[in-house]
PDB file of C-alpha atoms in Angstrom:
ATOM      1  CA  MET A   1     139.375  11.902  45.968  1.00 48.00           C
ATOM      2  CA  ARG A   2     140.633  13.622  49.047  1.00 50.00           C
ATOM      3  CA  ASN A   3     139.818  12.335  52.403  1.00 52.00           C
ATOM      4  CA  PRO A   4     137.340  14.645  54.274  1.00 48.00           C
ATOM      5  CA  ALA A   5     139.627  14.203  57.206  1.00 50.00           C
ATOM      6  CA  ASP A   6     142.290  16.002  55.274  1.00 52.00           C
ATOM      7  CA  GLY A   7     140.203  19.150  55.056  1.00 51.00           C
ATOM      8  CA  GLY A   8     138.287  18.313  51.840  1.00 55.00           C
ATOM      9  CA  ALA A   9     134.898  19.016  53.504  1.00 53.00           C
ATOM     10  CA  LYS A  10     136.020  22.541  54.423  1.00 53.00           C
ATOM     11  CA  ASP A  11     137.138  23.188  50.811  1.00 57.00           C
ATOM     12  CA  VAL A  12     133.795  22.041  49.461  1.00 51.00           C
ATOM     13  CA  TYR A  13     131.976  24.357  51.981  1.00 48.00           C
ATOM     14  CA  ASP A  14     134.101  27.277  50.967  1.00 56.00           C
ATOM     15  CA  GLN A  15     133.447  26.595  47.293  1.00 56.00           C
ATOM     16  CA  VAL A  16     129.666  26.431  47.805  1.00 52.00           C
ATOM     17  CA  PHE A  17     129.096  29.157  50.394  1.00 52.00           C
ATOM     18  CA  GLY A  18     132.121  31.257  49.982  1.00 54.00           C
ATOM     19  CA  THR A  19     134.520  32.466  52.629  1.00 55.00           C
ATOM     20  CA  PRO A  20     132.623  33.877  55.624  1.00 55.00           C
ATOM     21  CA  CYS A  21     132.615  37.721  55.674  1.00 51.00           C
ATOM     22  CA  GLN A  22     134.732  39.249  58.372  1.00 55.00           C
ATOM     23  CA  PRO A  23     133.496  42.466  59.989  1.00 55.00           C
ATOM     24  CA  GLU A  24     135.683  45.525  59.413  1.00 56.00           C
ATOM     25  CA  PRO A  25     137.559  46.478  62.538  1.00 57.00           C
ATOM     26  CA  ALA A  26     136.004  49.403  64.459  1.00 52.00           C
ATOM     27  CA  PRO A  27     138.005  52.609  64.540  1.00 51.00           C
ATOM     28  CA  GLU A  28     140.334  52.890  67.551  1.00 50.00           C
ATOM     29  CA  TYR A  29     138.929  55.816  69.610  1.00 47.00           C
ATOM     30  CA  GLY A  30     140.518  54.817  72.824  1.00 49.00           C
ATOM     31  CA  ILE A  31     141.384  51.717  74.749  1.00 50.00           C
ATOM     32  CA  LYS A  32     140.464  50.564  78.201  1.00 51.00           C
ATOM     33  CA  GLU A  33     140.482  47.167  79.875  1.00 53.00           C
ATOM     34  CA  ASP A  34     137.330  45.117  79.782  1.00 51.00           C
ATOM     35  CA  VAL A  35     136.803  43.986  83.347  1.00 51.00           C
ATOM     36  CA  MET A  36     134.580  41.064  82.238  1.00 53.00           C
ATOM     37  CA  THR A  37     136.968  39.477  79.715  1.00 52.00           C
ATOM     38  CA  GLY A  38     140.278  40.978  80.674  1.00 52.00           C
ATOM     39  CA  GLY A  39     140.667  42.209  77.086  1.00 53.00           C
ATOM     40  CA  LYS A  40     140.710  45.702  75.662  1.00 54.00           C
ATOM     41  CA  ALA A  41     137.404  47.497  75.119  1.00 53.00           C
ATOM     42  CA  LYS A  42     137.163  50.559  72.895  1.00 59.00           C
ATOM     43  CA  VAL A  43     136.075  53.914  74.427  1.00 57.00           C
ATOM     44  CA  PRO A  44     134.146  56.304  72.149  1.00 66.00           C
ATOM     45  CA  ALA A  45     135.797  59.713  71.826  1.00 69.00           C
ATOM     46  CA  TRP A  46     132.657  61.552  73.147  1.00 66.00           C
ATOM     47  CA  GLU A  47     132.766  59.938  76.582  1.00 68.00           C
ATOM     48  CA  PRO A  48     135.524  62.174  78.030  1.00 66.00           C
ATOM     49  CA  VAL A  49     133.831  65.232  76.558  1.00 67.00           C
ATOM     50  CA  LEU A  50     130.523  64.313  78.126  1.00 66.00           C
ATOM     51  CA  ALA A  51     132.156  63.725  81.474  1.00 63.00           C
ATOM     52  CA  ALA A  52     133.782  67.176  81.286  1.00 62.00           C
ATOM     53  CA  VAL A  53     130.478  68.893  80.400  1.00 63.00           C
ATOM     54  CA  VAL A  54     128.687  67.152  83.324  1.00 61.00           C
ATOM     55  CA  LEU A  55     131.416  68.303  85.718  1.00 60.00           C
ATOM     56  CA  ILE A  56     131.230  71.934  84.460  1.00 59.00           C
ATOM     57  CA  VAL A  57     127.437  71.939  84.818  1.00 52.00           C
ATOM     58  CA  PHE A  58     127.656  70.531  88.361  1.00 49.00           C
ATOM     59  CA  VAL A  59     130.194  73.137  89.469  1.00 43.00           C
ATOM     60  CA  ALA A  60     128.211  75.982  87.868  1.00 45.00           C
ATOM     61  CA  ALA A  61     124.973  74.819  89.522  1.00 43.00           C
ATOM     62  CA  SER A  62     126.706  74.566  92.947  1.00 40.00           C
ATOM     63  CA  TRP A  63     128.091  78.089  92.640  1.00 38.00           C
ATOM     64  CA  LEU A  64     124.725  79.501  91.506  1.00 39.00           C
ATOM     65  CA  TYR A  65     122.900  77.859  94.425  1.00 36.00           C
ATOM     66  CA  ALA A  66     125.489  79.177  96.939  1.00 38.00           C
ATOM     67  CA  TYR A  67     125.177  82.682  95.400  1.00 39.00           C
ATOM     68  CA  LEU A  68     121.403  82.736  95.520  1.00 41.00           C
ATOM     69  CA  ALA A  69     121.346  81.402  99.085  1.00 44.00           C
ATOM     70  CA  SER A  70     123.937  83.855 100.424  1.00 52.00           C
ATOM     71  CA  PRO A  71     122.673  87.083 102.011  1.00 66.00           C
ATOM     72  CA  SER A  72     123.778  90.506 100.753  1.00 88.00           C
ATOM     73  CA  ALA A  73     122.963  94.073 101.776  1.00 91.00           C
ATOM     74  CA  LEU A  74     121.233  94.751  98.467  1.00 94.00           C
ATOM     75  CA  ARG A  75     119.097  91.561  98.704  1.00 95.00           C
ATOM     76  CA  ILE A  76     118.049  92.376 102.319  1.00 95.00           C
ATOM     77  CA  GLU A  77     117.063  95.925 101.422  1.00 95.00           C
ATOM     78  CA  ARG A  78     115.064  94.790  98.394  1.00 95.00           C
ATOM     79  CA  GLU A  79     113.232  92.190 100.488  1.00 96.00           C
ATOM     80  CA  LEU A  80     112.340  94.668 103.224  1.00 96.00           C
ATOM     81  CA  SER A  81     111.342  97.325 100.676  1.00 95.00           C
ATOM     82  CA  SER A  82     108.896  94.867  99.073  1.00 95.00           C
ATOM     83  CA  LEU A  83     106.887  94.428 102.263  1.00 96.00           C
ATOM     84  CA  PRO A  84     103.393  96.005 102.246  1.00 94.00           C
ATOM     85  CA  ALA A  85     103.575  99.378 104.017  1.00 93.00           C
ATOM     86  CA  TYR A  86     100.970  98.467 106.648  1.00 91.00           C
ATOM     87  CA  SER A  87     101.795  94.810 107.264  1.00 94.00           C
ATOM     88  CA  THR A  88     100.430  93.320 110.453  1.00 95.00           C
ATOM     89  CA  VAL A  89     102.454  91.173 112.867  1.00 96.00           C
ATOM     90  CA  ARG A  90     100.644  88.137 111.459  1.00 96.00           C
ATOM     91  CA  GLN A  91     101.481  89.050 107.878  1.00 96.00           C
ATOM     92  CA  LEU A  92     105.150  89.474 108.775  1.00 97.00           C
ATOM     93  CA  VAL A  93     105.245  86.211 110.662  1.00 96.00           C
ATOM     94  CA  ASP A  94     103.723  84.488 107.627  1.00 96.00           C
ATOM     95  CA  ALA A  95     106.503  86.121 105.546  1.00 95.00           C
ATOM     96  CA  GLY A  96     109.121  84.331 107.677  1.00 95.00           C
ATOM     97  CA  PHE A  97     109.744  86.759 110.527  1.00 97.00           C
ATOM     98  CA  THR A  98     109.846  85.431 114.107  1.00 95.00           C
ATOM     99  CA  ASP A  99     107.250  86.982 116.463  1.00 95.00           C
ATOM    100  CA  MET A 100     109.214  88.844 119.191  1.00 93.00           C
ATOM    101  CA  THR A 101     106.333  91.060 120.330  1.00 92.00           C
ATOM    102  CA  GLY A 102     105.332  91.399 124.024  1.00 84.00           C
ATOM    103  CA  ARG A 103     105.739  88.122 125.952  1.00 73.00           C
ATOM    104  CA  ASP A 104     107.178  86.433 122.847  1.00 68.00           C
ATOM    105  CA  ALA A 105     110.377  88.562 123.095  1.00 80.00           C
ATOM    106  CA  VAL A 106     112.251  85.684 124.761  1.00 87.00           C
ATOM    107  CA  CYS A 107     115.475  84.047 123.783  1.00 89.00           C
ATOM    108  CA  GLY A 108     113.905  81.100 122.029  1.00 89.00           C
ATOM    109  CA  ASP A 109     115.297  78.463 119.718  1.00 92.00           C
ATOM    110  CA  GLU A 110     115.579  80.787 116.711  1.00 93.00           C
ATOM    111  CA  VAL A 111     117.623  83.374 118.659  1.00 93.00           C
ATOM    112  CA  THR A 112     119.799  80.652 120.213  1.00 93.00           C
ATOM    113  CA  ALA A 113     120.487  79.093 116.810  1.00 95.00           C
ATOM    114  CA  PHE A 114     121.510  82.501 115.451  1.00 96.00           C
ATOM    115  CA  LEU A 115     123.834  83.296 118.351  1.00 94.00           C
ATOM    116  CA  ASP A 116     125.369  79.776 118.137  1.00 95.00           C
ATOM    117  CA  ALA A 117     126.201  80.425 114.445  1.00 95.00           C
ATOM    118  CA  VAL A 118     127.755  83.719 115.390  1.00 95.00           C
ATOM    119  CA  LYS A 119     129.835  82.055 118.105  1.00 93.00           C
ATOM    120  CA  GLU A 120     131.071  79.537 115.531  1.00 94.00           C
ATOM    121  CA  LYS A 121     131.693  82.345 112.982  1.00 93.00           C
ATOM    122  CA  ARG A 122     129.245  80.897 110.458  1.00 94.00           C
ATOM    123  CA  THR A 123     127.197  83.145 108.157  1.00 95.00           C
ATOM    124  CA  ALA A 124     123.635  83.333 109.466  1.00 95.00           C
ATOM    125  CA  THR A 125     120.530  85.518 109.266  1.00 96.00           C
ATOM    126  CA  PHE A 126     117.662  86.104 111.722  1.00 96.00           C
ATOM    127  CA  GLN A 127     114.463  87.981 110.960  1.00 97.00           C
ATOM    128  CA  TYR A 128     112.032  89.063 113.592  1.00 96.00           C
ATOM    129  CA  VAL A 129     109.212  91.513 114.265  1.00 96.00           C
ATOM    130  CA  THR A 130     108.634  93.697 117.330  1.00 94.00           C
ATOM    131  CA  ASP A 131     105.939  96.279 118.225  1.00 91.00           C
ATOM    132  CA  ASP A 132     107.572  98.462 120.892  1.00 86.00           C
ATOM    133  CA  ASP A 133     107.746 101.555 118.580  1.00 85.00           C
ATOM    134  CA  GLY A 134     105.169 100.483 116.048  1.00 92.00           C
ATOM    135  CA  ILE A 135     105.348  97.252 114.047  1.00 95.00           C
ATOM    136  CA  THR A 136     109.020  96.878 113.088  1.00 96.00           C
ATOM    137  CA  ALA A 137     110.628  94.122 110.972  1.00 97.00           C
ATOM    138  CA  THR A 138     114.298  93.538 111.660  1.00 97.00           C
ATOM    139  CA  THR A 139     116.824  91.526 109.638  1.00 97.00           C
ATOM    140  CA  LEU A 140     120.078  90.561 111.218  1.00 97.00           C
ATOM    141  CA  TRP A 141     122.926  89.160 109.113  1.00 97.00           C
ATOM    142  CA  TYR A 142     126.075  87.916 110.765  1.00 96.00           C
ATOM    143  CA  ASP A 143     128.933  88.548 108.320  1.00 95.00           C
ATOM    144  CA  PRO A 144     132.099  86.752 109.517  1.00 94.00           C
ATOM    145  CA  TYR A 145     134.203  88.652 106.985  1.00 92.00           C
ATOM    146  CA  GLU A 146     133.196  92.164 108.088  1.00 87.00           C
ATOM    147  CA  SER A 147     135.335  93.563 110.911  1.00 80.00           C
ATOM    148  CA  ASN A 148     135.289  97.324 110.656  1.00 81.00           C
ATOM    149  CA  PRO A 149     137.310  99.333 113.195  1.00 88.00           C
ATOM    150  CA  TRP A 150     134.917 100.854 115.674  1.00 89.00           C
ATOM    151  CA  ALA A 151     134.965 103.909 117.901  1.00 90.00           C
ATOM    152  CA  ARG A 152     134.068 104.484 121.554  1.00 88.00           C
ATOM    153  CA  ALA A 153     134.252 107.605 123.689  1.00 90.00           C
ATOM    154  CA  THR A 154     136.810 107.873 126.413  1.00 89.00           C
ATOM    155  CA  GLU A 155     136.396 109.353 129.892  1.00 86.00           C
ATOM    156  CA  ASP A 156     138.302 112.489 128.904  1.00 86.00           C
ATOM    157  CA  GLY A 157     136.061 113.193 125.890  1.00 84.00           C
ATOM    158  CA  GLY A 158     138.392 111.666 123.335  1.00 88.00           C
ATOM    159  CA  VAL A 159     137.832 108.709 121.078  1.00 89.00           C
ATOM    160  CA  ASP A 160     139.344 105.219 121.150  1.00 88.00           C
ATOM    161  CA  ILE A 161     139.466 103.212 117.886  1.00 89.00           C
ATOM    162  CA  SER A 162     139.300  99.454 118.449  1.00 87.00           C
ATOM    163  CA  TYR A 163     140.190  96.649 115.995  1.00 87.00           C
ATOM    164  CA  ASP A 164     139.086  93.056 116.109  1.00 83.00           C
ATOM    165  CA  HIS A 165     138.325  90.286 113.631  1.00 80.00           C
ATOM    166  CA  ASP A 166     135.231  88.763 115.046  1.00 86.00           C
ATOM    167  CA  GLY A 167     132.858  89.638 112.220  1.00 92.00           C
ATOM    168  CA  ARG A 168     129.838  91.856 112.608  1.00 94.00           C
ATOM    169  CA  VAL A 169     126.142  91.504 113.051  1.00 95.00           C
ATOM    170  CA  ARG A 170     124.686  93.832 110.393  1.00 96.00           C
ATOM    171  CA  ALA A 171     121.125  95.097 111.059  1.00 96.00           C
ATOM    172  CA  TRP A 172     118.300  96.594 108.957  1.00 97.00           C
ATOM    173  CA  ARG A 173     115.001  97.806 110.433  1.00 96.00           C
ATOM    174  CA  TRP A 174     111.767  98.419 108.475  1.00 97.00           C
ATOM    175  CA  ARG A 175     108.700 100.246 109.699  1.00 96.00           C
ATOM    176  CA  ALA A 176     105.546 101.460 107.894  1.00 93.00           C
ATOM    177  CA  GLY A 177     106.934 100.908 104.469  1.00 94.00           C
ATOM    178  CA  GLU A 178     110.321 102.494 105.069  1.00 95.00           C
ATOM    179  CA  ILE A 179     113.780 101.207 106.046  1.00 96.00           C
ATOM    180  CA  VAL A 180     114.535 103.207 109.206  1.00 95.00           C
ATOM    181  CA  GLN A 181     117.908 101.709 109.921  1.00 94.00           C
ATOM    182  CA  ALA A 182     120.302 100.415 107.257  1.00 94.00           C
ATOM    183  CA  ASP A 183     123.386  98.244 107.821  1.00 93.00           C
ATOM    184  CA  ALA A 184     124.133  99.222 111.389  1.00 94.00           C
ATOM    185  CA  ARG A 185     126.983  97.187 112.867  1.00 94.00           C
ATOM    186  CA  TYR A 186     126.994  95.235 116.151  1.00 94.00           C
ATOM    187  CA  GLY A 187     129.286  92.844 117.892  1.00 92.00           C
ATOM    188  CA  GLY A 188     128.231  89.227 117.998  1.00 90.00           C
ATOM    189  CA  GLU A 189     128.678  88.557 121.704  1.00 90.00           C
ATOM    190  CA  PRO A 190     125.631  89.935 123.622  1.00 91.00           C
ATOM    191  CA  THR A 191     125.920  91.554 126.996  1.00 89.00           C
ATOM    192  CA  ALA A 192     123.386  90.956 129.760  1.00 89.00           C
ATOM    193  CA  VAL A 193     121.407  93.948 131.056  1.00 88.00           C
ATOM    194  CA  ARG A 194     119.599  93.127 134.261  1.00 86.00           C
ATOM    195  CA  GLN A 195     116.015  94.240 134.724  1.00 82.00           C
ATOM    196  CA  ASP A 196     114.119  95.061 137.974  1.00 82.00           C
ATOM    197  CA  ASP A 197     111.881  91.998 137.634  1.00 81.00           C
ATOM    198  CA  GLY A 198     114.843  89.597 137.783  1.00 81.00           C
ATOM    199  CA  SER A 199     115.072  88.974 134.030  1.00 87.00           C
ATOM    200  CA  ALA A 200     117.914  89.993 131.776  1.00 91.00           C
ATOM    201  CA  THR A 201     117.993  91.386 128.296  1.00 91.00           C
ATOM    202  CA  ALA A 202     120.611  90.173 125.765  1.00 92.00           C
ATOM    203  CA  VAL A 203     121.937  93.308 124.034  1.00 94.00           C
ATOM    204  CA  LEU A 204     124.227  93.237 121.044  1.00 94.00           C
ATOM    205  CA  PRO A 205     126.955  95.917 121.480  1.00 93.00           C
ATOM    206  CA  TRP A 206     127.076  98.708 118.979  1.00 92.00           C
ATOM    207  CA  ARG A 207     130.166  98.829 116.788  1.00 91.00           C
ATOM    208  CA  PRO A 208     129.989 102.191 114.968  1.00 87.00           C
ATOM    209  CA  GLN A 209     132.635 103.791 112.781  1.00 81.00           C
ATOM    210  CA  SER A 210     133.954 107.235 113.613  1.00 74.00           C
ATOM    211  CA  PRO A 211     132.649 109.929 113.925  1.00 79.00           C
ATOM    212  CA  ASP A 212     129.905 107.923 115.672  1.00 85.00           C
ATOM    213  CA  ARG A 213     131.114 106.426 118.969  1.00 85.00           C
ATOM    214  CA  VAL A 214     129.867 104.183 121.727  1.00 89.00           C
ATOM    215  CA  PRO A 215     128.964 106.283 124.811  1.00 88.00           C
ATOM    216  CA  TYR A 216     131.512 105.977 127.551  1.00 81.00           C
ATOM    217  CA  ASP A 217     129.162 106.076 130.561  1.00 80.00           C
ATOM    218  CA  ASP A 218     126.387 103.808 129.175  1.00 80.00           C
ATOM    219  CA  PRO A 219     127.567 101.658 126.284  1.00 78.00           C
ATOM    220  CA  GLU A 220     124.541  99.279 126.456  1.00 78.00           C
ATOM    221  CA  SER A 221     122.129 102.151 125.721  1.00 80.00           C
ATOM    222  CA  ALA A 222     123.381 102.260 122.126  1.00 85.00           C
ATOM    223  CA  GLY A 223     123.199  98.493 121.706  1.00 91.00           C
ATOM    224  CA  LEU A 224     120.529  96.382 120.057  1.00 93.00           C
ATOM    225  CA  PRO A 225     118.179  94.660 122.556  1.00 91.00           C
ATOM    226  CA  LEU A 226     117.611  91.187 121.209  1.00 91.00           C
ATOM    227  CA  CYS A 227     115.600  89.154 123.691  1.00 90.00           C
ATOM    228  CA  THR A 228     114.920  88.553 127.393  1.00 89.00           C
ATOM    229  CA  TYR A 229     115.602  85.553 129.601  1.00 85.00           C
ATOM    230  CA  ARG A 230     115.658  84.407 133.183  1.00 79.00           C
ATOM    231  CA  GLU A 231     119.071  83.756 134.732  1.00 67.00           C
TER     232      GLU A 231
END
């Protein structure tokens, strides 16, 4: 009889229970190091595909959000055209326009934030309502990529064409259900027009394309009055 110490017990176990089943090796999809054991862990083939799909979805969602959040001439005109024809100041304020009627026509935080964005050449919009010539809703869009050449009259009756690359403030005005001004162009640096009461009005300078031209003798008269302030 063999001594169990010589392995006889193992032979008897194998004869009774059979050789233990060994699992079939898993298919080799990919190999990466297992940080817990230091060995090699298998990577399913679908993981890289899933990662690529997630990246594509993220990039597409980011682009779509930026597109929907960006202003455009068509979007501004559609928004203004959708306003009720006889909107009140309160209704326009509730719709997101800043109240710039009467004593409220001051250079407040909203105006300052818009002008700061213009100064930094960042795309920005500002919507406000006035009532000087009837209730009027105005949308301003600073477009840093728009720098049309503009014309101004000269003293001898000619025209001077100027070029700059400062961007443009583009303006739309709505009144009584109609757009009464569409995509007028203004410079982003306001000029100060002094008033008799000691206040000043910030006026955006007009930047028209020829044949329109800024008047030689009174350029501020063609500008866009924005707000008043005390110096």
